[in-house]
mmCIF file of C-alpha atoms in Angstrom:
data_model
loop_
_atom_site.group_PDB
_atom_site.id
_atom_site.type_symbol
_atom_site.label_atom_id
_atom_site.label_comp_id
_atom_site.label_asym_id
_atom_site.label_seq_id
_atom_site.Cartn_x
_atom_site.Cartn_y
_atom_site.Cartn_z
ATOM 1 C CA UNK A 22 -62.976 64.530 7.561
ATOM 2 C CA UNK A 23 -59.946 62.382 5.951
ATOM 3 C CA UNK A 24 -56.848 63.382 6.469
ATOM 4 C CA UNK A 25 -54.122 61.953 3.470
ATOM 5 C CA UNK A 26 -51.072 60.890 4.774
ATOM 6 C CA UNK A 27 -48.456 60.971 1.951
ATOM 7 C CA UNK A 28 -45.929 58.099 2.999
ATOM 8 C CA UNK A 29 -42.132 59.229 2.258
ATOM 9 C CA UNK A 30 -41.611 55.465 2.005
ATOM 10 C CA UNK A 31 -43.640 55.489 -1.709
ATOM 11 C CA UNK A 32 -41.493 57.497 -3.442
ATOM 12 C CA UNK A 33 -37.367 57.942 -3.759
ATOM 13 C CA UNK A 34 -35.250 59.622 -1.677
ATOM 14 C CA UNK A 35 -34.414 63.311 -3.707
ATOM 15 C CA UNK A 36 -31.212 63.434 -6.002
ATOM 16 C CA UNK A 37 -27.635 63.789 -4.259
ATOM 17 C CA UNK A 38 -25.193 65.841 -5.467
ATOM 18 C CA UNK A 39 -21.709 64.504 -6.504
ATOM 19 C CA UNK A 40 -19.078 64.708 -4.551
ATOM 20 C CA UNK A 41 -16.486 66.794 -6.422
ATOM 21 C CA UNK A 42 -14.352 66.276 -3.702
ATOM 22 C CA UNK A 43 -13.587 62.779 -4.217
ATOM 23 C CA UNK A 44 -10.771 61.700 -6.522
ATOM 24 C CA UNK A 45 -11.190 60.150 -10.166
ATOM 25 C CA UNK A 46 -10.662 56.694 -10.327
ATOM 26 C CA UNK A 47 -8.195 56.270 -13.599
ATOM 27 C CA UNK A 48 -7.627 52.322 -14.468
ATOM 28 C CA UNK A 49 -3.762 53.534 -15.356
ATOM 29 C CA UNK A 50 -1.694 56.389 -14.061
ATOM 30 C CA UNK A 51 0.946 57.163 -16.260
ATOM 31 C CA UNK A 52 0.988 56.579 -20.703
ATOM 32 C CA UNK A 53 3.538 53.372 -20.436
ATOM 33 C CA UNK A 54 1.137 51.719 -17.741
ATOM 34 C CA UNK A 55 -2.139 52.271 -20.215
ATOM 35 C CA UNK A 56 -0.184 50.971 -23.721
ATOM 36 C CA UNK A 57 0.431 47.837 -21.407
ATOM 37 C CA UNK A 58 -3.664 47.971 -21.128
ATOM 38 C CA UNK A 59 -3.755 48.366 -24.786
ATOM 39 C CA UNK A 60 -0.878 46.114 -25.395
ATOM 40 C CA UNK A 61 -2.906 43.163 -23.659
ATOM 41 C CA UNK A 62 -6.218 44.006 -25.305
ATOM 42 C CA UNK A 63 -4.668 43.648 -28.920
ATOM 43 C CA UNK A 64 -3.582 40.244 -27.873
ATOM 44 C CA UNK A 65 -6.511 39.094 -26.808
ATOM 45 C CA UNK A 66 -8.467 40.319 -29.879
ATOM 46 C CA UNK A 67 -5.539 38.257 -32.373
ATOM 47 C CA UNK A 68 -6.560 35.324 -29.973
ATOM 48 C CA UNK A 69 -10.474 35.677 -29.961
ATOM 49 C CA UNK A 70 -10.342 36.625 -34.275
ATOM 50 C CA UNK A 71 -8.468 33.132 -34.275
ATOM 51 C CA UNK A 72 -10.796 31.540 -32.637
ATOM 52 C CA UNK A 73 -13.895 32.443 -34.865
ATOM 53 C CA UNK A 74 -11.369 32.126 -37.949
ATOM 54 C CA UNK A 75 -10.929 28.228 -37.094
ATOM 55 C CA UNK A 76 -14.102 27.926 -36.243
ATOM 56 C CA UNK A 77 -15.468 29.122 -39.268
ATOM 57 C CA UNK A 78 -12.998 27.062 -41.138
ATOM 58 C CA UNK A 79 -13.934 23.851 -39.510
ATOM 59 C CA UNK A 80 -17.548 24.123 -40.456
ATOM 60 C CA UNK A 81 -16.398 24.956 -44.276
ATOM 61 C CA UNK A 82 -17.743 28.802 -43.992
ATOM 62 C CA UNK A 83 -15.318 30.468 -45.597
ATOM 63 C CA UNK A 84 -13.652 30.149 -48.441
ATOM 64 C CA UNK A 85 -10.176 28.487 -48.676
ATOM 65 C CA UNK A 86 -8.009 31.300 -50.166
ATOM 66 C CA UNK A 87 -9.331 33.887 -47.694
ATOM 67 C CA UNK A 88 -9.042 31.497 -44.599
ATOM 68 C CA UNK A 89 -5.268 31.363 -46.554
ATOM 69 C CA UNK A 90 -4.857 35.374 -46.728
ATOM 70 C CA UNK A 91 -6.233 36.149 -42.809
ATOM 71 C CA UNK A 92 -5.092 32.888 -41.049
ATOM 72 C CA UNK A 93 -1.237 33.995 -42.263
ATOM 73 C CA UNK A 94 -2.256 37.640 -41.009
ATOM 74 C CA UNK A 95 -3.003 36.783 -37.305
ATOM 75 C CA UNK A 96 0.105 34.868 -37.466
ATOM 76 C CA UNK A 97 2.138 37.579 -37.735
ATOM 77 C CA UNK A 98 0.182 40.096 -35.891
ATOM 78 C CA UNK A 99 0.185 37.216 -33.036
ATOM 79 C CA UNK A 100 3.903 37.545 -32.170
ATOM 80 C CA UNK A 101 4.400 40.773 -33.105
ATOM 81 C CA UNK A 102 1.388 41.482 -29.949
ATOM 82 C CA UNK A 103 2.869 38.675 -28.086
ATOM 83 C CA UNK A 104 6.141 40.407 -27.867
ATOM 84 C CA UNK A 105 4.741 44.000 -27.097
ATOM 85 C CA UNK A 106 2.316 42.849 -24.415
ATOM 86 C CA UNK A 107 4.965 39.774 -22.308
ATOM 87 C CA UNK A 108 8.443 41.914 -23.998
ATOM 88 C CA UNK A 109 9.703 44.011 -20.872
ATOM 89 C CA UNK A 110 8.856 42.965 -17.446
ATOM 90 C CA UNK A 111 6.504 40.043 -17.928
ATOM 91 C CA UNK A 112 8.701 37.491 -17.704
ATOM 92 C CA UNK A 113 6.513 35.671 -15.704
ATOM 93 C CA UNK A 114 3.387 35.998 -18.529
ATOM 94 C CA UNK A 115 3.208 33.533 -20.807
ATOM 95 C CA UNK A 116 0.038 33.585 -23.394
ATOM 96 C CA UNK A 117 -0.710 30.341 -21.388
ATOM 97 C CA UNK A 118 -1.289 32.176 -18.442
ATOM 98 C CA UNK A 119 -2.732 35.125 -20.158
ATOM 99 C CA UNK A 120 -5.154 33.424 -21.252
ATOM 100 C CA UNK A 121 -5.509 31.295 -18.006
ATOM 101 C CA UNK A 122 -6.115 34.573 -15.896
ATOM 102 C CA UNK A 123 -9.055 36.418 -18.596
ATOM 103 C CA UNK A 124 -10.776 32.849 -18.370
ATOM 104 C CA UNK A 125 -10.296 32.509 -22.501
ATOM 105 C CA UNK A 126 -11.536 28.638 -23.677
ATOM 106 C CA UNK A 127 -9.881 29.116 -27.524
ATOM 107 C CA UNK A 128 -8.213 25.566 -27.730
ATOM 108 C CA UNK A 129 -8.657 25.420 -31.818
ATOM 109 C CA UNK A 130 -6.787 29.129 -31.508
ATOM 110 C CA UNK A 131 -4.501 28.058 -29.123
ATOM 111 C CA UNK A 132 -3.274 24.914 -31.878
ATOM 112 C CA UNK A 133 -2.917 27.486 -34.070
ATOM 113 C CA UNK A 134 -0.806 30.659 -32.975
ATOM 114 C CA UNK A 135 1.053 27.874 -30.321
ATOM 115 C CA UNK A 136 1.289 24.659 -31.841
ATOM 116 C CA UNK A 137 0.891 24.423 -35.396
ATOM 117 C CA UNK A 138 1.542 27.952 -36.776
ATOM 118 C CA UNK A 139 0.654 28.216 -40.492
ATOM 119 C CA UNK A 140 -2.631 27.582 -41.647
ATOM 120 C CA UNK A 141 -4.293 24.790 -41.750
ATOM 121 C CA UNK A 142 -4.374 25.051 -46.323
ATOM 122 C CA UNK A 143 -5.353 21.575 -47.736
ATOM 123 C CA UNK A 144 -2.694 20.697 -50.690
ATOM 124 C CA UNK A 145 -3.977 20.036 -54.103
ATOM 125 C CA UNK A 146 -2.966 18.034 -57.180
ATOM 126 C CA UNK A 147 -5.871 19.155 -58.677
ATOM 127 C CA UNK A 148 -4.225 21.213 -61.904
ATOM 128 C CA UNK A 149 -7.347 23.043 -62.941
ATOM 129 C CA UNK A 150 -7.243 25.027 -60.180
ATOM 130 C CA UNK A 151 -4.113 26.848 -62.537
ATOM 131 C CA UNK A 152 -1.811 26.514 -60.034
ATOM 132 C CA UNK A 153 1.597 28.151 -61.267
ATOM 133 C CA UNK A 154 3.866 25.221 -60.011
ATOM 134 C CA UNK A 155 7.347 27.182 -61.856
ATOM 135 C CA UNK A 156 6.120 30.528 -59.272
ATOM 136 C CA UNK A 157 5.718 28.598 -56.166
ATOM 137 C CA UNK A 158 9.165 26.571 -56.578
ATOM 138 C CA UNK A 159 10.637 29.634 -56.972
ATOM 139 C CA UNK A 160 9.160 31.166 -53.697
ATOM 140 C CA UNK A 161 9.683 28.404 -52.284
ATOM 141 C CA UNK A 162 13.895 28.685 -52.490
ATOM 142 C CA UNK A 163 13.655 32.044 -51.726
ATOM 143 C CA UNK A 164 12.689 31.221 -48.398
ATOM 144 C CA UNK A 165 15.000 28.704 -48.022
ATOM 145 C CA UNK A 166 17.399 31.105 -48.558
ATOM 146 C CA UNK A 167 16.272 33.649 -46.524
ATOM 147 C CA UNK A 168 15.621 31.678 -43.466
ATOM 148 C CA UNK A 169 19.473 29.557 -44.146
ATOM 149 C CA UNK A 170 21.015 33.557 -44.425
ATOM 150 C CA UNK A 171 19.267 34.212 -41.321
ATOM 151 C CA UNK A 172 20.570 31.624 -38.767
ATOM 152 C CA UNK A 173 23.993 32.226 -40.406
ATOM 153 C CA UNK A 174 24.381 35.497 -39.421
ATOM 154 C CA UNK A 175 23.143 34.419 -35.971
ATOM 155 C CA UNK A 176 19.423 35.928 -35.533
ATOM 156 C CA UNK A 177 18.266 33.733 -32.619
ATOM 157 C CA UNK A 178 15.136 35.551 -31.584
ATOM 158 C CA UNK A 179 12.083 33.775 -31.585
ATOM 159 C CA UNK A 180 9.862 36.629 -33.156
ATOM 160 C CA UNK A 181 12.834 36.897 -36.009
ATOM 161 C CA UNK A 182 13.226 33.010 -37.055
ATOM 162 C CA UNK A 183 9.381 32.197 -36.772
ATOM 163 C CA UNK A 184 7.932 34.290 -39.406
ATOM 164 C CA UNK A 185 10.484 33.058 -42.074
ATOM 165 C CA UNK A 186 9.949 29.266 -41.382
ATOM 166 C CA UNK A 187 6.299 29.635 -41.249
ATOM 167 C CA UNK A 188 6.634 31.487 -44.658
ATOM 168 C CA UNK A 189 8.464 28.692 -45.992
ATOM 169 C CA UNK A 190 6.272 26.426 -44.928
ATOM 170 C CA UNK A 191 3.241 27.781 -45.954
ATOM 171 C CA UNK A 192 5.448 27.717 -49.526
ATOM 172 C CA UNK A 193 6.325 23.650 -49.401
ATOM 173 C CA UNK A 194 2.380 22.803 -48.927
ATOM 174 C CA UNK A 195 1.208 24.607 -51.708
ATOM 175 C CA UNK A 196 3.358 22.719 -53.757
ATOM 176 C CA UNK A 197 1.334 19.421 -55.688
ATOM 177 C CA UNK A 198 2.308 15.935 -55.820
ATOM 178 C CA UNK A 199 4.567 15.390 -52.600
ATOM 179 C CA UNK A 200 4.201 12.708 -50.849
ATOM 180 C CA UNK A 201 2.751 13.233 -46.936
ATOM 181 C CA UNK A 202 5.749 11.757 -45.357
ATOM 182 C CA UNK A 203 7.790 14.588 -47.669
ATOM 183 C CA UNK A 204 11.032 15.438 -45.481
ATOM 184 C CA UNK A 205 11.392 18.980 -46.094
ATOM 185 C CA UNK A 206 8.199 19.930 -44.463
ATOM 186 C CA UNK A 207 8.328 17.271 -41.303
ATOM 187 C CA UNK A 208 11.718 19.572 -40.814
ATOM 188 C CA UNK A 209 10.328 22.619 -40.779
ATOM 189 C CA UNK A 210 7.267 22.136 -38.921
ATOM 190 C CA UNK A 211 9.490 19.781 -36.722
ATOM 191 C CA UNK A 212 11.169 24.089 -36.067
ATOM 192 C CA UNK A 213 8.091 25.553 -36.170
ATOM 193 C CA UNK A 214 6.187 23.495 -33.110
ATOM 194 C CA UNK A 215 9.644 24.220 -31.503
ATOM 195 C CA UNK A 216 9.451 27.759 -31.984
ATOM 196 C CA UNK A 217 5.576 28.033 -31.468
ATOM 197 C CA UNK A 218 6.123 26.610 -27.678
ATOM 198 C CA UNK A 219 8.835 29.618 -26.897
ATOM 199 C CA UNK A 220 7.742 33.228 -26.331
ATOM 200 C CA UNK A 221 8.278 35.977 -29.042
ATOM 201 C CA UNK A 222 11.482 37.356 -26.652
ATOM 202 C CA UNK A 223 12.693 33.888 -26.195
ATOM 203 C CA UNK A 224 15.980 33.023 -28.041
ATOM 204 C CA UNK A 225 17.142 30.194 -29.856
ATOM 205 C CA UNK A 226 20.766 28.960 -28.179
ATOM 206 C CA UNK A 227 23.873 27.969 -30.509
ATOM 207 C CA UNK A 228 23.567 24.546 -30.648
ATOM 208 C CA UNK A 229 19.709 25.081 -31.795
ATOM 209 C CA UNK A 230 21.057 27.979 -34.198
ATOM 210 C CA UNK A 231 23.775 25.459 -35.226
ATOM 211 C CA UNK A 232 21.757 22.271 -35.748
ATOM 212 C CA UNK A 233 18.566 24.676 -37.299
ATOM 213 C CA UNK A 234 20.839 25.808 -39.949
ATOM 214 C CA UNK A 235 21.963 21.574 -40.525
ATOM 215 C CA UNK A 236 17.952 20.986 -40.614
ATOM 216 C CA UNK A 237 17.303 23.796 -42.948
ATOM 217 C CA UNK A 238 20.619 22.674 -45.208
ATOM 218 C CA UNK A 239 19.502 19.496 -45.422
ATOM 219 C CA UNK A 240 15.560 20.103 -46.230
ATOM 220 C CA UNK A 241 17.252 22.068 -49.181
ATOM 221 C CA UNK A 242 19.561 19.440 -50.758
ATOM 222 C CA UNK A 243 16.168 17.263 -49.896
ATOM 223 C CA UNK A 244 13.738 19.992 -52.048
ATOM 224 C CA UNK A 245 15.764 20.444 -54.527
ATOM 225 C CA UNK A 246 16.321 16.427 -55.228
ATOM 226 C CA UNK A 247 12.800 16.191 -55.727
ATOM 227 C CA UNK A 248 12.472 18.658 -57.910
ATOM 228 C CA UNK A 249 15.025 16.646 -60.152
ATOM 229 C CA UNK A 250 13.523 13.441 -59.479
ATOM 230 C CA UNK A 251 10.501 15.123 -61.026
ATOM 231 C CA UNK A 252 11.610 17.003 -63.894
#
């Protein structure tokens, strides 16, 4: 007569009831802390999206106009997101330290967002592109005036000045037939590089403000002389 012996080790243990007396673990303890996490998530998303956009541009996988539109949008959103993420209580944190902390490998995004500050727009003198030079000139003049007025009104915050200079740079590079060493481009690029190396919550000092106005005024004079020489 055989006896069947059941080996209990071959069967999973019965499910255990959840101990509802244990406290829940929250990722945040207040609405303010929750907002801080969301701000960091927004910044992470913008940096990642910029990296993907730059890779697509490098592979010629995106149309010129679409790249320019999306890149300008990301550049504008970046400064806002950076200020929201690091503007209060995080004076020690920068975009670089944030990326290092979260192991973000986005070299193209770093170059575009932190160093260049403008899209990698390729300037062309192809007249068949139906480029309206008169409109571009008028827009460039307006961007010059807007940026110079802002500095004259003693706006000194990076997140106030950087978008104005970025718009001016975008207009300048659309001008056809300008030389590679066009003075106004160089001066605006220099200040964009300086502002992009700073955080959105930073401010330039009084001496820098005076120098910025002087450089913009000089660049505007060079620009008007160029237009007169072309006419």
